[in-house]
PDB file of C-alpha atoms in Angstrom:
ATOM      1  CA  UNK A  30    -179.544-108.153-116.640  1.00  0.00           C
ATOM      2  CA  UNK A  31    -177.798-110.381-119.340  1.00  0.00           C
ATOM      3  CA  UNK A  32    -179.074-110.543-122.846  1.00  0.00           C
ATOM      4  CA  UNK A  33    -180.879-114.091-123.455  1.00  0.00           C
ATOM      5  CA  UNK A  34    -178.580-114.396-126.357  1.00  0.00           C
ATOM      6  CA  UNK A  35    -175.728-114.768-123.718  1.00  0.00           C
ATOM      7  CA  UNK A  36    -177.075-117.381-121.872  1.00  0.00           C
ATOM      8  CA  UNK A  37    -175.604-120.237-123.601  1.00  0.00           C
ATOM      9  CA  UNK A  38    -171.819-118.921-123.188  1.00  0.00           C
ATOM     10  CA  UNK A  39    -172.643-118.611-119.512  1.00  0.00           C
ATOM     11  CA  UNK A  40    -174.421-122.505-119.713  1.00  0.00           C
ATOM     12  CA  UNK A  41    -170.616-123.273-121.716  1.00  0.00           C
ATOM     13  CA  UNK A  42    -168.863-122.143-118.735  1.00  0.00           C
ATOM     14  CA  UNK A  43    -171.092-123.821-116.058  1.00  0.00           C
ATOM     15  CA  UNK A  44    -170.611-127.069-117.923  1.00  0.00           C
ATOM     16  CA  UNK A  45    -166.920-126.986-118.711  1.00  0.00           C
ATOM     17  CA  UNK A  46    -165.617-124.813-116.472  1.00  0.00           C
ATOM     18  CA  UNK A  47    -162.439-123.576-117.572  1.00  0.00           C
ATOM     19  CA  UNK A  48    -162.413-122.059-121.411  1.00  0.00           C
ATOM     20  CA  UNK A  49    -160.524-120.173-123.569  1.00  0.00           C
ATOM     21  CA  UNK A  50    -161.651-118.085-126.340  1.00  0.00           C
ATOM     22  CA  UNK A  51    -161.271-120.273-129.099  1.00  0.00           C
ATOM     23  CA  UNK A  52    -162.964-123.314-127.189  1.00  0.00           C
ATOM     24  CA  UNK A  53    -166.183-120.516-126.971  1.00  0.00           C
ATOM     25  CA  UNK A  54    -165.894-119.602-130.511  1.00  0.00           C
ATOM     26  CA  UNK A  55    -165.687-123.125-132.242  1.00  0.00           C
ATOM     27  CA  UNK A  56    -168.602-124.304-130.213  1.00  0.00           C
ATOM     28  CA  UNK A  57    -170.811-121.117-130.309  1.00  0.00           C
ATOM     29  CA  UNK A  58    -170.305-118.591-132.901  1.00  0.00           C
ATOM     30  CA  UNK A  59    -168.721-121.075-135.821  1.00  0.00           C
ATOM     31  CA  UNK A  60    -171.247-123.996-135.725  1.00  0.00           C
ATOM     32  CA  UNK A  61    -171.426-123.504-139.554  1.00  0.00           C
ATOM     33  CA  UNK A  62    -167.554-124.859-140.033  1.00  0.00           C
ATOM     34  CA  UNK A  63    -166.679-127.823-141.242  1.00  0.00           C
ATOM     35  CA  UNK A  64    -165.369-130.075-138.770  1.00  0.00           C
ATOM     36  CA  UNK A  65    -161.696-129.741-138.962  1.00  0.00           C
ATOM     37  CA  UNK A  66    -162.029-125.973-138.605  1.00  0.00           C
ATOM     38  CA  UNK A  67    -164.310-126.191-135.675  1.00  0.00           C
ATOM     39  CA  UNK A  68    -161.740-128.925-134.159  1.00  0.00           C
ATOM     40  CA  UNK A  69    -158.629-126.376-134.815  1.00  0.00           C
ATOM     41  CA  UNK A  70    -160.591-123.888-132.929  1.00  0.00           C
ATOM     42  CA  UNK A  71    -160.600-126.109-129.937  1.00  0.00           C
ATOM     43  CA  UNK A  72    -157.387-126.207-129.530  1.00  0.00           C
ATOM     44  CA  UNK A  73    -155.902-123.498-131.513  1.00  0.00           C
ATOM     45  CA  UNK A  74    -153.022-120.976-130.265  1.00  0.00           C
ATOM     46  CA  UNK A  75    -154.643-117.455-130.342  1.00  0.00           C
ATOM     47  CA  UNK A  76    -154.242-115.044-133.051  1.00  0.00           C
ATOM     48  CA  UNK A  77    -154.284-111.118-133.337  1.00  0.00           C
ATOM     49  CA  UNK A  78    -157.595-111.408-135.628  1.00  0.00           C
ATOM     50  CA  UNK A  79    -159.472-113.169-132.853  1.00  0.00           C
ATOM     51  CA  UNK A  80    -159.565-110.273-131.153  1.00  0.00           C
ATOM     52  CA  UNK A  81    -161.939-108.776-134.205  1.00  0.00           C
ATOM     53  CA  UNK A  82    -164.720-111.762-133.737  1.00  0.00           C
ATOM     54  CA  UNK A  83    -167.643-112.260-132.142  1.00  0.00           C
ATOM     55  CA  UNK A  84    -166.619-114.159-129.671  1.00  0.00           C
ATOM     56  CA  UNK A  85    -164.012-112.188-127.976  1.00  0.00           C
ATOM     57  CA  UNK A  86    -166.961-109.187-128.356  1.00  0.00           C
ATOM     58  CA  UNK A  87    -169.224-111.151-126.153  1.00  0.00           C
ATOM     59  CA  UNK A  88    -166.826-112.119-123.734  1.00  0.00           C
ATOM     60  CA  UNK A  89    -165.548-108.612-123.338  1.00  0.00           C
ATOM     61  CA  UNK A  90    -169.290-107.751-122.786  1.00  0.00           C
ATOM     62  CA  UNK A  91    -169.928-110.330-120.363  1.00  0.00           C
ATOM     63  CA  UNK A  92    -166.713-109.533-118.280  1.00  0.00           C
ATOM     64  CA  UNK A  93    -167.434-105.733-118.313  1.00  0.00           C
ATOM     65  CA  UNK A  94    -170.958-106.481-116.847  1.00  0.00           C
ATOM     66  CA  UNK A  95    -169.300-109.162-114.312  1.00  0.00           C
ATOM     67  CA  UNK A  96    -171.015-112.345-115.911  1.00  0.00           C
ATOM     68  CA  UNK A  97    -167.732-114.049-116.254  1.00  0.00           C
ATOM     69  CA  UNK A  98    -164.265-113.415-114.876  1.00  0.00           C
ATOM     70  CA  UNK A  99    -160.891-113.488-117.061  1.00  0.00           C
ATOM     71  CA  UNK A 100    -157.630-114.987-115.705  1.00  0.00           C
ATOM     72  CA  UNK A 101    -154.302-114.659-117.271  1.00  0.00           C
ATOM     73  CA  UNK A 102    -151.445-116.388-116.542  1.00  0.00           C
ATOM     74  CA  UNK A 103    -147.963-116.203-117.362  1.00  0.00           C
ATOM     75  CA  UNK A 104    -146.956-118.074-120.561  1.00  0.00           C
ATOM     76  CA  UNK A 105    -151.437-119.522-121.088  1.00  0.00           C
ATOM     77  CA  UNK A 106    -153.955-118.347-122.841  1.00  0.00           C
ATOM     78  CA  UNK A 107    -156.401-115.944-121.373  1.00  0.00           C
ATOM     79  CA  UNK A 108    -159.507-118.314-119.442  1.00  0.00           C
ATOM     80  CA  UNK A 109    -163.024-117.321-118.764  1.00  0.00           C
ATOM     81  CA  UNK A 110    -165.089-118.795-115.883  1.00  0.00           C
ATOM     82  CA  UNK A 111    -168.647-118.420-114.827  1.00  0.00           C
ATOM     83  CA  UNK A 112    -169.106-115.483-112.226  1.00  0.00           C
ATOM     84  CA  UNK A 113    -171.538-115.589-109.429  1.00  0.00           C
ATOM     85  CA  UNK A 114    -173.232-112.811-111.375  1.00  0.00           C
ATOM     86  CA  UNK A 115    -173.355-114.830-114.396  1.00  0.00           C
ATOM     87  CA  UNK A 116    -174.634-118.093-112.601  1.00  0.00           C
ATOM     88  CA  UNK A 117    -177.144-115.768-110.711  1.00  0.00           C
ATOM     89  CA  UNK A 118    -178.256-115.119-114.431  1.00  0.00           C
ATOM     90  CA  UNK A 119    -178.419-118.778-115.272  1.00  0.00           C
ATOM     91  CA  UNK A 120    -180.324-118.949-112.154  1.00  0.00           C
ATOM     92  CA  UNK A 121    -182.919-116.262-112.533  1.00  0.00           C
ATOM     93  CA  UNK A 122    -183.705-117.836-115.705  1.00  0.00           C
ATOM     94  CA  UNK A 123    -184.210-120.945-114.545  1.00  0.00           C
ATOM     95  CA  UNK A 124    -181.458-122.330-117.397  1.00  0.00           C
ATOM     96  CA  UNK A 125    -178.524-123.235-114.624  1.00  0.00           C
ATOM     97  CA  UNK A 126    -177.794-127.072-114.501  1.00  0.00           C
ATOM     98  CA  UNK A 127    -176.242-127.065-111.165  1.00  0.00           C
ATOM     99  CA  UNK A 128    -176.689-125.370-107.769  1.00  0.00           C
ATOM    100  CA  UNK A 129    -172.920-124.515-107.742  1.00  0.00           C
ATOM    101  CA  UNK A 130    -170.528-123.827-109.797  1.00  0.00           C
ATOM    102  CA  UNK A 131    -166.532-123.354-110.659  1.00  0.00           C
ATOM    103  CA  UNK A 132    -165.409-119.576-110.344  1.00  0.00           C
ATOM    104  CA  UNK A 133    -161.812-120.058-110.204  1.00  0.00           C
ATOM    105  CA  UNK A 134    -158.916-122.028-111.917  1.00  0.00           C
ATOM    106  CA  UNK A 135    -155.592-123.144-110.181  1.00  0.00           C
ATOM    107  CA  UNK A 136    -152.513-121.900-112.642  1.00  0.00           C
ATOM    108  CA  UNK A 137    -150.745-125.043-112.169  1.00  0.00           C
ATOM    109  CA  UNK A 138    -154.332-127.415-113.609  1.00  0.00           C
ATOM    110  CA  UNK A 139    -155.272-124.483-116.534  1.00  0.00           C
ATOM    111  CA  UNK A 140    -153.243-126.395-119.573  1.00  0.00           C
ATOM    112  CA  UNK A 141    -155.042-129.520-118.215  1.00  0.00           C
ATOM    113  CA  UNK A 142    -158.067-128.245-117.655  1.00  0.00           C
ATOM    114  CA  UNK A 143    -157.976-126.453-121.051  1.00  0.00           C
ATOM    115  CA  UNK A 144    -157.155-130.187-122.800  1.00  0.00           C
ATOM    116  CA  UNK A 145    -160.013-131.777-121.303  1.00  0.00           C
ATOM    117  CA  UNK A 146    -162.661-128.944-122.331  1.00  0.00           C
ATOM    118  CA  UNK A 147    -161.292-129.084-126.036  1.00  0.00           C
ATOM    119  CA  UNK A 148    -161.569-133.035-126.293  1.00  0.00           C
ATOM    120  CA  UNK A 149    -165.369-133.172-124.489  1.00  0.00           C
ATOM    121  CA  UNK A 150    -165.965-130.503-127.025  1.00  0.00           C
ATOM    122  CA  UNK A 151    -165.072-132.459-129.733  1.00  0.00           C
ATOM    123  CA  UNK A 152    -166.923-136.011-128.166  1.00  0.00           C
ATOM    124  CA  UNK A 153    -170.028-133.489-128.158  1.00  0.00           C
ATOM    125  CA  UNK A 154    -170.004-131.085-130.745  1.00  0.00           C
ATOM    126  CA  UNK A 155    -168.299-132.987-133.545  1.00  0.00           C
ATOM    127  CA  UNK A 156    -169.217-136.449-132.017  1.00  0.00           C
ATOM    128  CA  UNK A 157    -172.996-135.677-131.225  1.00  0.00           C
ATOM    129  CA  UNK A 158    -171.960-137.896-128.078  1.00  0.00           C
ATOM    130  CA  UNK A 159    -173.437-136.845-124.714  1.00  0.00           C
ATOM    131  CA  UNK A 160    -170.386-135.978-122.590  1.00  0.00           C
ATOM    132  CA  UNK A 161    -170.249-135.524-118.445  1.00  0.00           C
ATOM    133  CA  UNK A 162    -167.341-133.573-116.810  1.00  0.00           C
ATOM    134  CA  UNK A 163    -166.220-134.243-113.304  1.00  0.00           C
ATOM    135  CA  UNK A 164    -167.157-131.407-111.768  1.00  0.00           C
ATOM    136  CA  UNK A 165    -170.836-132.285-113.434  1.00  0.00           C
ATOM    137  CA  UNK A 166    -170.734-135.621-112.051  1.00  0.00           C
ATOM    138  CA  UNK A 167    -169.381-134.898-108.620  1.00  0.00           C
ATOM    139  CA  UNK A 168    -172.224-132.609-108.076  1.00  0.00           C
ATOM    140  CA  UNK A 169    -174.817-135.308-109.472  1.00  0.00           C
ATOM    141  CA  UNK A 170    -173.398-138.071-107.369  1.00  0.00           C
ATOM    142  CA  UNK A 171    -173.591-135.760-104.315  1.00  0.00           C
ATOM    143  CA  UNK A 172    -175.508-138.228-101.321  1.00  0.00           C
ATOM    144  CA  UNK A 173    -175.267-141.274-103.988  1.00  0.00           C
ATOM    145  CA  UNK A 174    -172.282-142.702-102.856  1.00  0.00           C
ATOM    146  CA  UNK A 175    -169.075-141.314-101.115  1.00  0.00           C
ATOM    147  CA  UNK A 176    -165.713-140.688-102.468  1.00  0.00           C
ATOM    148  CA  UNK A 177    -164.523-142.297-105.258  1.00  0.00           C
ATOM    149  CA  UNK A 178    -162.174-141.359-108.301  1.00  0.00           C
ATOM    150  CA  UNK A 179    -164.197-139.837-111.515  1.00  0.00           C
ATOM    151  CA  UNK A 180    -162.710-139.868-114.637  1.00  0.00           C
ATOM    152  CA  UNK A 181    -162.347-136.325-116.252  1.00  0.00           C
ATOM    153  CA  UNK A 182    -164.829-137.064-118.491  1.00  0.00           C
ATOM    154  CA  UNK A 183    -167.551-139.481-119.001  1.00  0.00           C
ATOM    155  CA  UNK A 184    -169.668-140.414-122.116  1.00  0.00           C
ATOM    156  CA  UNK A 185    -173.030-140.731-121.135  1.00  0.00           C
ATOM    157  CA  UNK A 186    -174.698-142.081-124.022  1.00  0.00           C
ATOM    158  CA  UNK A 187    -175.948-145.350-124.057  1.00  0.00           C
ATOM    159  CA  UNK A 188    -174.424-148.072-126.424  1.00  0.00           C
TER     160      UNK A 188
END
């Protein structure tokens, strides 16, 4: 069983997805940063000395136990997604938002996908704004609608 103290990284990557390690560690472990440091972290090319910090720690721990699965590609960063382990986890603890979720990453969409995680991080965590992903909203429109073109993102706060 996952610690508790793991659960939000596992909520992280039902939510977004696709994330890298600095994406993780600006919005998890470095709340405390001012908000050009936490931005840089979103976005940031990764460094020897993040492989010293918390966050990769964690994510080591949750990949060893099968919570989350790594994918590296030639020339990108190193991504994490959710595992069916970890969203069983989510599950069991009655913290998962959705009934499904995204367990895999296409090479050619991970620089995209990457870009869209770092900028609804910073609309949420250094915005305070209440941000949707498509994934999140394709599952919530499920039965309200048929097809139709979503946005990548979508700010759900009310003006």
């Amino acid at each position: 069983m996952c610690l508790p103290r793991s659960c939000p990284i596992l909520s992280a990557l039902e939510k977004w997805g696709v994330m890298e390690l600095g994406q993780l560690d600006g919005m998890l472990f470095h709340k405390g940063l001012e908000a050009r440091e936490r931005l840089d972290l979103f976005f940031k090319p990764m460094q020897r000395q993040d492989y010293d910090g918390a966050a990769y720690k964690a994510m080591a721990r949750l990949e060893k136990g099968g919570y989350v699965r790594e994918y590296r590609y030639t020339n990108l960063k190193k991504v994490y997604t959710l595992s069916s382990l970890g969203h069983g986890e989510l599950r069991e603890r009655d913290k998962n938002k959705f009934a499904v979720y995204r367990d895999e990453v296409v090479e050619t969409l991970v620089k995209h996908e990457l870009l869209v995680s770092g900028i609804g991080l910073v609309m949420s965590e250094l915005l305070g704004l209440r941000v949707s992903t498509e994934f999140e909203r394709q599952v919530l429109s499920r039965g309200h609608g048929g097809d139709f073109p979503l946005p990548d993102l979508w700010i759900t706060d009310a003006q």
